[in-house]
CSV table of C-alpha atoms and ligand atoms in Angstrom, one decimal:
chain,number,residue,atom,x,y,z
A,1,MET,CA,-58.1,-27.1,-11.2
A,2,LYS,CA,-55.4,-25.3,-9.3
A,3,ILE,CA,-51.9,-25.4,-10.9
A,4,ALA,CA,-48.7,-24.2,-9.3
A,5,VAL,CA,-46.4,-22.9,-12.1
A,6,LEU,CA,-42.7,-23.0,-11.2
A,7,PRO,CA,-40.6,-22.0,-14.2
A,8,GLY,CA,-37.2,-22.0,-12.4
A,9,ASP,CA,-34.0,-21.1,-14.1
A,10,GLY,CA,-32.4,-20.8,-17.5
A,11,ILE,CA,-34.7,-21.8,-20.3
A,12,GLY,CA,-37.3,-22.8,-17.7
A,13,THR,CA,-39.0,-19.4,-17.9
A,14,GLU,CA,-39.1,-19.5,-21.7
A,15,ILE,CA,-40.5,-23.0,-22.1
A,16,VAL,CA,-43.1,-22.8,-19.3
A,17,ALA,CA,-44.5,-19.5,-20.7
A,18,GLU,CA,-45.3,-21.4,-23.9
A,19,ALA,CA,-46.9,-24.3,-22.0
A,20,VAL,CA,-49.1,-21.8,-20.1
A,21,LYS,CA,-50.2,-20.3,-23.4
A,22,VAL,CA,-51.2,-23.8,-24.6
A,23,LEU,CA,-53.2,-24.4,-21.4
A,24,ASN,CA,-54.9,-21.1,-21.7
A,25,ALA,CA,-55.9,-21.9,-25.2
A,26,LEU,CA,-58.0,-24.9,-24.0
A,27,ASP,CA,-61.6,-24.3,-23.2
A,28,LEU,CA,-61.0,-25.3,-19.5
A,29,LYS,CA,-60.9,-23.2,-16.4
A,30,PHE,CA,-57.6,-23.2,-14.5
A,31,GLU,CA,-56.3,-21.3,-11.5
A,32,LEU,CA,-52.6,-20.7,-12.3
A,33,GLU,CA,-50.2,-19.3,-9.8
A,34,THR,CA,-46.5,-18.7,-10.4
A,35,ALA,CA,-43.7,-18.8,-7.9
A,36,LEU,CA,-39.9,-18.8,-7.8
A,37,VAL,CA,-37.9,-22.0,-7.5
A,38,GLY,CA,-34.3,-23.0,-7.8
A,39,GLY,CA,-31.6,-20.4,-8.5
A,40,ALA,CA,-34.2,-17.7,-9.0
A,41,ALA,CA,-35.6,-18.4,-5.6
A,42,PHE,CA,-32.1,-18.5,-4.0
A,43,GLU,CA,-31.4,-15.0,-5.5
A,44,ALA,CA,-34.6,-13.6,-4.1
A,45,TYR,CA,-35.0,-15.4,-0.8
A,46,GLY,CA,-31.7,-17.2,-0.1
A,47,HIS,CA,-33.3,-20.7,-0.5
A,48,PRO,CA,-34.0,-22.8,-3.6
A,49,LEU,CA,-37.4,-23.9,-2.2
A,50,PRO,CA,-38.9,-21.1,-0.1
A,51,GLU,CA,-41.8,-21.8,2.2
A,52,ALA,CA,-44.2,-19.9,0.1
A,53,THR,CA,-43.3,-21.9,-3.0
A,54,LEU,CA,-43.7,-25.2,-1.1
A,55,LYS,CA,-47.0,-24.1,0.3
A,56,LEU,CA,-48.3,-23.2,-3.2
A,57,ALA,CA,-47.2,-26.6,-4.6
A,58,LYS,CA,-48.8,-28.5,-1.7
A,59,GLU,CA,-52.1,-26.8,-2.1
A,60,ALA,CA,-52.2,-27.2,-5.9
A,61,ASP,CA,-53.7,-30.1,-7.8
A,62,ALA,CA,-50.6,-30.2,-9.9
A,63,VAL,CA,-47.2,-28.5,-10.3
A,64,LEU,CA,-46.0,-27.4,-13.8
A,65,PHE,CA,-42.2,-27.2,-13.4
A,66,GLY,CA,-39.6,-25.9,-15.9
A,67,ALA,CA,-36.0,-26.6,-14.9
A,68,VAL,CA,-33.5,-25.5,-12.3
A,69,GLY,CA,-29.8,-25.0,-12.1
A,70,ASP,CA,-26.9,-23.1,-13.4
A,71,TRP,CA,-23.1,-23.6,-13.3
A,72,LYS,CA,-22.7,-20.5,-11.2
A,73,TYR,CA,-24.3,-22.3,-8.2
A,74,ASP,CA,-21.9,-25.2,-8.2
A,75,THR,CA,-19.8,-23.7,-5.4
A,76,LEU,CA,-22.8,-23.3,-3.0
A,77,ASP,CA,-23.4,-25.6,-0.1
A,78,ARG,CA,-25.2,-28.7,-1.3
A,79,HIS,CA,-28.5,-27.9,0.5
A,80,LEU,CA,-28.7,-24.5,-1.1
A,81,ARG,CA,-28.1,-25.6,-4.7
A,82,PRO,CA,-31.1,-25.2,-7.1
A,83,GLU,CA,-31.4,-29.0,-7.7
A,84,GLN,CA,-32.4,-29.4,-4.0
A,85,ALA,CA,-35.7,-27.8,-4.9
A,86,ILE,CA,-36.7,-30.9,-6.9
A,87,LEU,CA,-35.7,-33.3,-4.1
A,88,GLY,CA,-37.6,-31.1,-1.6
A,89,LEU,CA,-40.7,-31.1,-3.7
A,90,ARG,CA,-40.5,-34.9,-4.2
A,91,LYS,CA,-40.2,-35.5,-0.5
A,92,ASN,CA,-42.8,-33.0,0.7
A,93,LEU,CA,-45.4,-34.0,-1.9
A,94,GLY,CA,-44.7,-37.7,-1.4
A,95,LEU,CA,-44.0,-38.2,-5.1
A,96,PHE,CA,-43.2,-41.9,-5.5
A,97,ALA,CA,-44.0,-42.7,-9.1
A,98,ASN,CA,-41.9,-41.3,-12.0
A,99,LEU,CA,-43.6,-41.7,-15.4
A,100,ARG,CA,-41.4,-41.2,-18.4
A,101,PRO,CA,-42.9,-41.8,-21.8
A,102,ALA,CA,-40.5,-42.5,-24.7
A,103,ILE,CA,-42.4,-41.5,-27.9
A,104,CYS,CA,-40.8,-41.4,-31.3
A,105,TYR,CA,-42.7,-39.1,-33.6
A,106,GLU,CA,-42.7,-40.3,-37.2
A,107,GLN,CA,-41.1,-37.0,-38.4
A,108,LEU,CA,-38.2,-37.3,-36.0
A,109,VAL,CA,-37.0,-40.9,-36.6
A,110,GLY,CA,-33.8,-39.6,-38.0
A,111,ALA,CA,-32.7,-38.1,-34.7
A,112,SER,CA,-32.4,-41.6,-33.1
A,113,SER,CA,-29.3,-43.7,-33.1
A,114,LEU,CA,-31.4,-46.8,-33.9
A,115,LYS,CA,-32.7,-47.8,-37.3
A,116,ALA,CA,-35.9,-46.0,-38.3
A,117,GLU,CA,-38.0,-49.2,-38.5
A,118,LEU,CA,-37.1,-50.1,-34.9
A,119,ILE,CA,-38.4,-46.9,-33.4
A,120,ALA,CA,-40.9,-45.4,-35.9
A,121,ASP,CA,-44.2,-44.9,-33.9
A,122,LEU,CA,-42.5,-46.1,-30.7
A,123,ASP,CA,-44.8,-45.3,-27.7
A,124,ILE,CA,-43.7,-46.8,-24.4
A,125,LEU,CA,-44.0,-45.7,-20.8
A,126,ILE,CA,-41.4,-46.4,-18.2
A,127,ILE,CA,-42.6,-46.2,-14.6
A,128,ARG,CA,-39.8,-45.9,-12.0
A,129,GLU,CA,-40.4,-46.2,-8.2
A,130,LEU,CA,-38.8,-43.1,-6.6
A,131,THR,CA,-38.6,-43.5,-2.9
A,132,GLY,CA,-37.2,-47.0,-2.0
A,133,ASP,CA,-34.6,-49.4,-3.2
A,134,ILE,CA,-30.8,-49.3,-2.7
A,135,TYR,CA,-30.7,-45.5,-3.0
A,136,PHE,CA,-32.4,-45.1,0.4
A,137,GLY,CA,-31.2,-48.3,2.2
A,138,GLN,CA,-28.6,-48.3,5.0
A,139,PRO,CA,-25.9,-47.0,5.3
A,140,ARG,CA,-27.1,-44.0,3.5
A,141,GLY,CA,-25.9,-40.8,5.2
A,142,ARG,CA,-23.2,-42.6,7.3
A,143,ARG,CA,-20.3,-41.6,5.2
A,144,ILE,CA,-17.2,-41.2,7.3
A,145,ALA,CA,-15.6,-38.3,5.4
A,146,THR,CA,-17.4,-35.0,4.6
A,147,ASP,CA,-16.2,-35.0,1.0
A,148,GLY,CA,-18.1,-38.2,0.4
A,149,HIS,CA,-15.1,-40.5,0.0
A,150,PHE,CA,-13.7,-43.3,2.2
A,151,PRO,CA,-10.0,-42.8,2.9
A,152,GLY,CA,-8.3,-46.1,3.9
A,153,ALA,CA,-11.6,-48.2,3.9
A,154,GLU,CA,-11.5,-51.8,2.7
A,155,GLU,CA,-15.1,-52.1,1.8
A,156,ALA,CA,-18.4,-50.1,1.4
A,157,PHE,CA,-22.0,-51.3,1.0
A,158,ASP,CA,-25.5,-50.2,0.4
A,159,THR,CA,-28.7,-52.1,1.3
A,160,MET,CA,-31.4,-52.9,-1.2
A,161,ARG,CA,-34.8,-52.8,0.5
A,162,TYR,CA,-38.5,-52.6,-0.6
A,163,SER,CA,-41.6,-52.9,1.6
A,164,ARG,CA,-44.9,-54.4,0.5
A,165,PRO,CA,-46.8,-51.1,0.5
A,166,GLU,CA,-44.1,-49.4,-1.6
A,167,ILE,CA,-44.3,-52.2,-4.3
A,168,GLU,CA,-48.1,-52.3,-4.2
A,169,ARG,CA,-48.6,-48.6,-4.8
A,170,ILE,CA,-46.2,-48.4,-7.7
A,171,ALA,CA,-47.8,-51.6,-9.2
A,172,HIS,CA,-51.2,-50.0,-9.0
A,173,VAL,CA,-49.9,-46.9,-10.8
A,174,ALA,CA,-48.5,-49.2,-13.6
A,175,PHE,CA,-51.7,-51.3,-14.0
A,176,GLN,CA,-53.9,-48.1,-14.0
A,177,ALA,CA,-51.7,-46.4,-16.6
A,178,ALA,CA,-51.8,-49.6,-18.7
A,179,ARG,CA,-55.6,-49.4,-18.7
A,180,LYS,CA,-55.3,-46.0,-20.4
A,181,ARG,CA,-53.0,-47.6,-23.0
A,182,SER,CA,-52.5,-51.0,-24.6
A,183,LYS,CA,-53.2,-53.0,-21.4
A,184,ARG,CA,-49.8,-54.6,-21.1
A,185,VAL,CA,-47.3,-54.3,-18.2
A,186,THR,CA,-43.8,-55.6,-18.1
A,187,SER,CA,-42.3,-55.7,-14.5
A,188,VAL,CA,-38.6,-55.6,-14.6
A,189,ASP,CA,-36.6,-57.3,-11.8
A,190,LYS,CA,-33.5,-59.3,-11.0
A,191,ALA,CA,-35.4,-62.1,-9.1
A,192,ASN,CA,-32.9,-64.7,-10.2
A,193,VAL,CA,-30.2,-63.1,-8.0
A,194,LEU,CA,-31.8,-60.6,-5.5
A,195,GLU,CA,-34.2,-61.5,-2.7
A,196,THR,CA,-35.6,-58.0,-2.8
A,197,PHE,CA,-36.7,-58.5,-6.5
A,198,GLN,CA,-38.2,-62.0,-5.9
A,199,PHE,CA,-40.4,-60.2,-3.3
A,200,TRP,CA,-41.0,-57.4,-5.9
A,201,LYS,CA,-42.1,-60.0,-8.5
A,202,ASP,CA,-44.4,-61.8,-6.0
A,203,VAL,CA,-46.1,-58.6,-4.9
A,204,VAL,CA,-46.5,-57.2,-8.5
A,205,THR,CA,-48.1,-60.6,-9.4
A,206,GLU,CA,-50.5,-60.4,-6.5
A,207,VAL,CA,-51.6,-56.8,-7.4
A,208,GLY,CA,-51.9,-57.9,-11.0
A,209,ARG,CA,-54.8,-60.3,-10.1
A,210,GLN,CA,-56.9,-57.2,-9.4
A,211,TYR,CA,-56.4,-56.2,-13.0
A,212,PRO,CA,-57.5,-59.2,-15.1
A,213,ASP,CA,-57.9,-57.1,-18.2
A,214,VAL,CA,-54.2,-56.1,-18.1
A,215,ALA,CA,-51.5,-58.7,-19.3
A,216,LEU,CA,-48.5,-58.9,-17.0
A,217,ASP,CA,-45.1,-60.3,-17.8
A,218,HIS,CA,-41.8,-60.3,-16.0
A,219,MET,CA,-38.3,-59.7,-17.4
A,220,TYR,CA,-34.9,-59.7,-15.8
A,221,VAL,CA,-33.2,-56.2,-16.0
A,222,ASP,CA,-30.3,-57.3,-18.1
A,223,ASN,CA,-32.6,-58.8,-20.7
A,224,ALA,CA,-34.8,-55.7,-20.6
A,225,ALA,CA,-31.8,-53.4,-21.3
A,226,MET,CA,-31.1,-55.6,-24.3
A,227,GLN,CA,-34.7,-55.8,-25.6
A,228,LEU,CA,-35.1,-52.0,-25.3
A,229,VAL,CA,-32.6,-51.5,-28.1
A,230,ARG,CA,-33.4,-54.8,-29.9
A,231,ALA,CA,-37.2,-54.5,-30.2
A,232,PRO,CA,-38.4,-51.5,-28.1
A,233,LYS,CA,-41.9,-51.6,-29.7
A,234,LYS,CA,-42.6,-54.9,-27.9
A,235,PHE,CA,-43.0,-52.9,-24.6
A,236,ASP,CA,-46.0,-50.9,-23.5
A,237,VAL,CA,-45.8,-50.1,-19.8
A,238,VAL,CA,-42.6,-51.0,-18.0
A,239,VAL,CA,-42.6,-50.8,-14.2
A,240,THR,CA,-39.4,-51.2,-12.1
A,241,GLY,CA,-37.5,-50.2,-9.0
A,242,ASN,CA,-35.6,-47.0,-8.3
A,243,MET,CA,-32.2,-48.0,-9.6
A,244,PHE,CA,-33.2,-50.2,-12.6
A,245,GLY,CA,-35.7,-47.4,-13.5
A,246,ASP,CA,-33.1,-44.8,-13.3
A,247,ILE,CA,-31.0,-46.6,-15.9
A,248,LEU,CA,-33.7,-47.9,-18.1
A,249,SER,CA,-35.7,-44.7,-18.3
A,250,ASP,CA,-32.6,-42.8,-19.6
A,251,GLU,CA,-32.0,-45.6,-22.1
A,252,ALA,CA,-35.6,-45.5,-23.3
A,253,ALA,CA,-35.6,-41.7,-23.4
A,254,MET,CA,-32.6,-41.7,-25.7
A,255,LEU,CA,-34.2,-44.1,-28.1
A,256,THR,CA,-36.0,-41.1,-29.5
A,257,GLY,CA,-32.9,-39.0,-29.8
A,258,SER,CA,-34.3,-35.7,-28.9
A,259,ILE,CA,-34.0,-34.4,-25.4
A,260,GLY,CA,-36.2,-31.3,-26.1
A,261,MET,CA,-39.2,-33.6,-26.8
A,262,LEU,CA,-39.4,-35.7,-23.6
A,263,PRO,CA,-42.0,-35.0,-20.9
A,264,SER,CA,-42.1,-36.6,-17.4
A,265,ALA,CA,-44.5,-36.9,-14.5
A,266,SER,CA,-44.0,-37.7,-10.8
A,267,LEU,CA,-47.1,-38.7,-8.9
A,268,ASN,CA,-48.2,-39.3,-5.3
A,269,ALA,CA,-50.8,-41.5,-3.8
A,270,SER,CA,-53.6,-39.0,-4.6
A,271,ASN,CA,-52.5,-38.5,-8.2
A,272,GLN,CA,-51.2,-35.0,-7.3
A,273,GLY,CA,-48.1,-34.6,-9.5
A,274,LEU,CA,-45.2,-32.6,-10.6
A,275,PHE,CA,-44.8,-32.4,-14.4
A,276,GLU,CA,-41.6,-31.3,-16.1
A,277,PRO,CA,-39.5,-31.8,-19.2
A,278,SER,CA,-36.8,-34.5,-18.8
A,279,HIS,CA,-34.1,-32.0,-19.7
A,280,GLY,CA,-32.4,-29.4,-17.5
A,281,SER,CA,-32.2,-25.6,-17.6
A,282,ALA,CA,-29.8,-25.5,-20.6
A,283,PRO,CA,-27.8,-22.4,-19.5
A,284,ASP,CA,-25.9,-22.6,-22.8
A,285,ILE,CA,-28.9,-21.5,-24.8
A,286,ALA,CA,-30.9,-19.6,-22.1
A,287,GLY,CA,-32.3,-16.2,-23.2
A,288,LYS,CA,-31.7,-16.9,-26.9
A,289,GLY,CA,-35.2,-17.8,-27.6
A,290,ILE,CA,-34.3,-21.0,-29.3
A,291,ALA,CA,-35.2,-23.6,-26.7
A,292,ASN,CA,-37.6,-26.3,-27.7
A,293,PRO,CA,-40.8,-25.9,-25.6
A,294,LEU,CA,-42.4,-29.2,-26.8
A,295,ALA,CA,-41.2,-31.4,-23.8
A,296,THR,CA,-42.9,-28.9,-21.4
A,297,ILE,CA,-46.0,-28.6,-23.5
A,298,LEU,CA,-46.2,-32.4,-23.5
A,299,SER,CA,-45.7,-32.4,-19.8
A,300,ALA,CA,-48.7,-30.1,-19.5
A,301,ALA,CA,-50.6,-32.8,-21.5
A,302,MET,CA,-49.5,-35.4,-19.0
A,303,MET,CA,-50.7,-33.2,-16.2
A,304,LEU,CA,-54.1,-33.0,-17.7
A,305,ARG,CA,-54.1,-36.8,-18.1
A,306,TYR,CA,-52.8,-38.0,-14.8
A,307,SER,CA,-53.6,-35.3,-12.2
A,308,LEU,CA,-56.5,-33.3,-13.6
A,309,ASN,CA,-58.5,-36.2,-15.3
A,310,GLN,CA,-58.8,-34.4,-18.6
A,311,GLU,CA,-57.9,-37.1,-21.0
A,312,ALA,CA,-59.5,-35.5,-24.0
A,313,ALA,CA,-57.6,-32.2,-23.5
A,314,ALA,CA,-54.4,-34.2,-23.1
A,315,GLN,CA,-55.0,-35.9,-26.4
A,316,ARG,CA,-55.8,-32.5,-28.1
A,317,ILE,CA,-52.4,-31.1,-27.1
A,318,GLU,CA,-50.6,-34.3,-28.2
A,319,ALA,CA,-52.4,-34.1,-31.6
A,320,ALA,CA,-51.5,-30.4,-31.9
A,321,VAL,CA,-47.8,-31.2,-31.3
A,322,LYS,CA,-47.9,-34.0,-34.0
A,323,SER,CA,-49.5,-31.5,-36.3
A,324,VAL,CA,-46.8,-28.8,-36.0
A,325,LEU,CA,-44.2,-31.5,-36.6
A,326,ALA,CA,-46.1,-32.6,-39.7
A,327,GLN,CA,-46.1,-29.0,-40.9
A,328,GLY,CA,-42.3,-29.2,-40.8
A,329,LEU,CA,-41.7,-26.7,-38.0
A,330,ARG,CA,-38.6,-27.4,-35.9
A,331,THR,CA,-36.7,-25.6,-33.2
A,332,ALA,CA,-32.9,-25.7,-33.6
A,333,ASP,CA,-32.3,-28.9,-31.6
A,334,ILE,CA,-34.5,-31.0,-33.9
A,335,PHE,CA,-33.9,-29.1,-37.2
A,336,SER,CA,-32.9,-31.1,-40.3
A,337,PRO,CA,-32.5,-29.9,-43.9
A,338,GLY,CA,-35.9,-29.5,-45.6
A,339,THR,CA,-37.7,-28.4,-42.4
A,340,THR,CA,-38.4,-24.9,-41.2
A,341,GLN,CA,-36.5,-23.5,-38.2
A,342,VAL,CA,-38.6,-21.6,-35.7
A,343,SER,CA,-38.0,-19.9,-32.3
A,344,THR,CA,-39.4,-20.9,-28.9
A,345,LEU,CA,-42.2,-18.3,-29.3
A,346,GLU,CA,-43.1,-19.4,-32.8
A,347,MET,CA,-43.2,-23.1,-31.8
A,348,GLY,CA,-45.6,-22.2,-28.9
A,349,ALA,CA,-47.8,-20.1,-31.2
A,350,ALA,CA,-47.9,-22.9,-33.7
A,351,VAL,CA,-49.2,-25.4,-31.1
A,352,VAL,CA,-51.8,-22.9,-30.0
A,353,ALA,CA,-52.9,-22.4,-33.6
A,354,ALA,CA,-53.0,-26.2,-34.2
A,355,LEU,CA,-55.2,-26.6,-31.1
B,401,NAD,P1,-29.5,-29.9,-19.9
B,401,NAD,O1,-30.5,-30.9,-20.1
B,401,NAD,O2,-29.8,-28.6,-19.3
B,401,NAD,O3,-28.7,-29.6,-21.3
B,401,NAD,C1,-28.1,-30.6,-22.1
B,401,NAD,C2,-28.0,-30.1,-23.6
B,401,NAD,O4,-29.2,-30.2,-24.2
B,401,NAD,C3,-27.5,-28.7,-23.7
B,401,NAD,O5,-26.7,-28.5,-24.9
B,401,NAD,C4,-28.8,-27.9,-23.9
B,401,NAD,O6,-28.7,-26.7,-24.7
B,401,NAD,C5,-29.7,-29.0,-24.7
B,401,NAD,N1,-31.1,-28.8,-24.3
B,401,NAD,C6,-31.7,-29.2,-23.2
B,401,NAD,N2,-33.0,-28.9,-23.2
B,401,NAD,C7,-33.2,-28.3,-24.4
B,401,NAD,C8,-34.4,-27.8,-25.1
B,401,NAD,N3,-35.6,-27.7,-24.5
B,401,NAD,N4,-34.3,-27.3,-26.3
B,401,NAD,C9,-33.1,-27.3,-27.0
B,401,NAD,N5,-31.9,-27.8,-26.4
B,401,NAD,C10,-32.0,-28.3,-25.2
B,401,NAD,O7,-28.3,-30.6,-19.1
B,401,NAD,P2,-27.0,-30.0,-18.5
B,401,NAD,O8,-26.4,-29.0,-19.4
B,401,NAD,O9,-26.2,-31.1,-18.0
B,401,NAD,O10,-27.4,-29.2,-17.1
B,401,NAD,C11,-27.7,-27.8,-17.1
B,401,NAD,C12,-28.2,-27.5,-15.7
B,401,NAD,O11,-29.5,-28.1,-15.6
B,401,NAD,C13,-27.4,-28.0,-14.6
B,401,NAD,O12,-27.4,-27.0,-13.5
B,401,NAD,C14,-28.1,-29.2,-14.1
B,401,NAD,O13,-27.9,-29.5,-12.7
B,401,NAD,C15,-29.6,-28.8,-14.3
B,401,NAD,N6,-30.5,-29.9,-14.5
B,401,NAD,C16,-31.7,-29.7,-14.0
B,401,NAD,C17,-32.7,-30.7,-14.2
B,401,NAD,C18,-34.1,-30.4,-13.7
B,401,NAD,O14,-34.4,-29.2,-13.4
B,401,NAD,N7,-34.9,-31.4,-13.5
B,401,NAD,C19,-32.4,-31.9,-14.9
B,401,NAD,C20,-31.1,-32.0,-15.4
B,401,NAD,C21,-30.2,-31.0,-15.2
């Protein structure tokens, strides 16, 4: 199991170091190789995604990614900014499926803006298609002004488009993920208004016939947005297009209230994937030793589940995280009175001890 470890910038190095300790504490054999990415790579090689880093990522079974970015790079040309590294990795590895679980741990229900009974034990998985939809339709890239605006124009438009293979492959990811969970998929569309999403619905339904053990239902996106805050626990796996997924995955993530807790995965057709916390490089707290490493540790668990086929090890890590929360250990971002505040290093060590 070959893993490319790309810590990146800011808190990236601190949180990835803890995830690596957790991986090394499992009785599994990994080949871990670290490389620079983002601002750190720009400083060393003049590019946020150097050839050597890309080669390492391509040859690995999975990429464990920290975070990239810092305000000091905001004046750089767009193609040299740290965030371009993620887009470059997505494109070059063909990552088309973004998996974002929204899990609410019993001990952290107070962090959510919703009532405790609505989100206690919430465990849903939002699957967003990453390569198609209106974000990549015409007239992308045909802007008439270099600053991205349209001086004097009377209209602008974007084209929503999905091909059959694009929908089929994301539907397969959803049904296969559901098989590892409660065997329910909700496909979110806007088939009542958009031709693209009537087509989406038809293709997802066809693919669903290959998974008779998984229940499929369909929901319009406006209703899904409402149901996510009304009764989120009714969902299991939600699959949707790039734009609806962009919005719904952020909505679902915030149901749990704690950004330092949320892992994510981006997969390609051969289940090779990039695994990273949903948050950024947090330059405001970098170097202070207070960042929460749990989102990255949980991303490593997703890596074991989805790319390395080590479900038991993934569950062991998730159980260890639950156990440290039950012990009352909290980094500053999830601290509440009556719990014990710990550093990034102490949190990592506690997960290793719980394993
Ligand atoms: P951010 O997610 O880095 O931080 C938002 C807030 O959450 C900050 O107050 C931060 O201290 C806190 N936070 C984030 N992760 C935390 C953790 N693990 N533990 C404790 N607190 C945590 O978002 P931002 O401040 O808008 O962006 C900072 C930089 O990160 C920018 O350069 C941005 O472009 C980049 N970014 C990168 C990614 C990525 O690498 N995938 C994603 C989002 C933002």
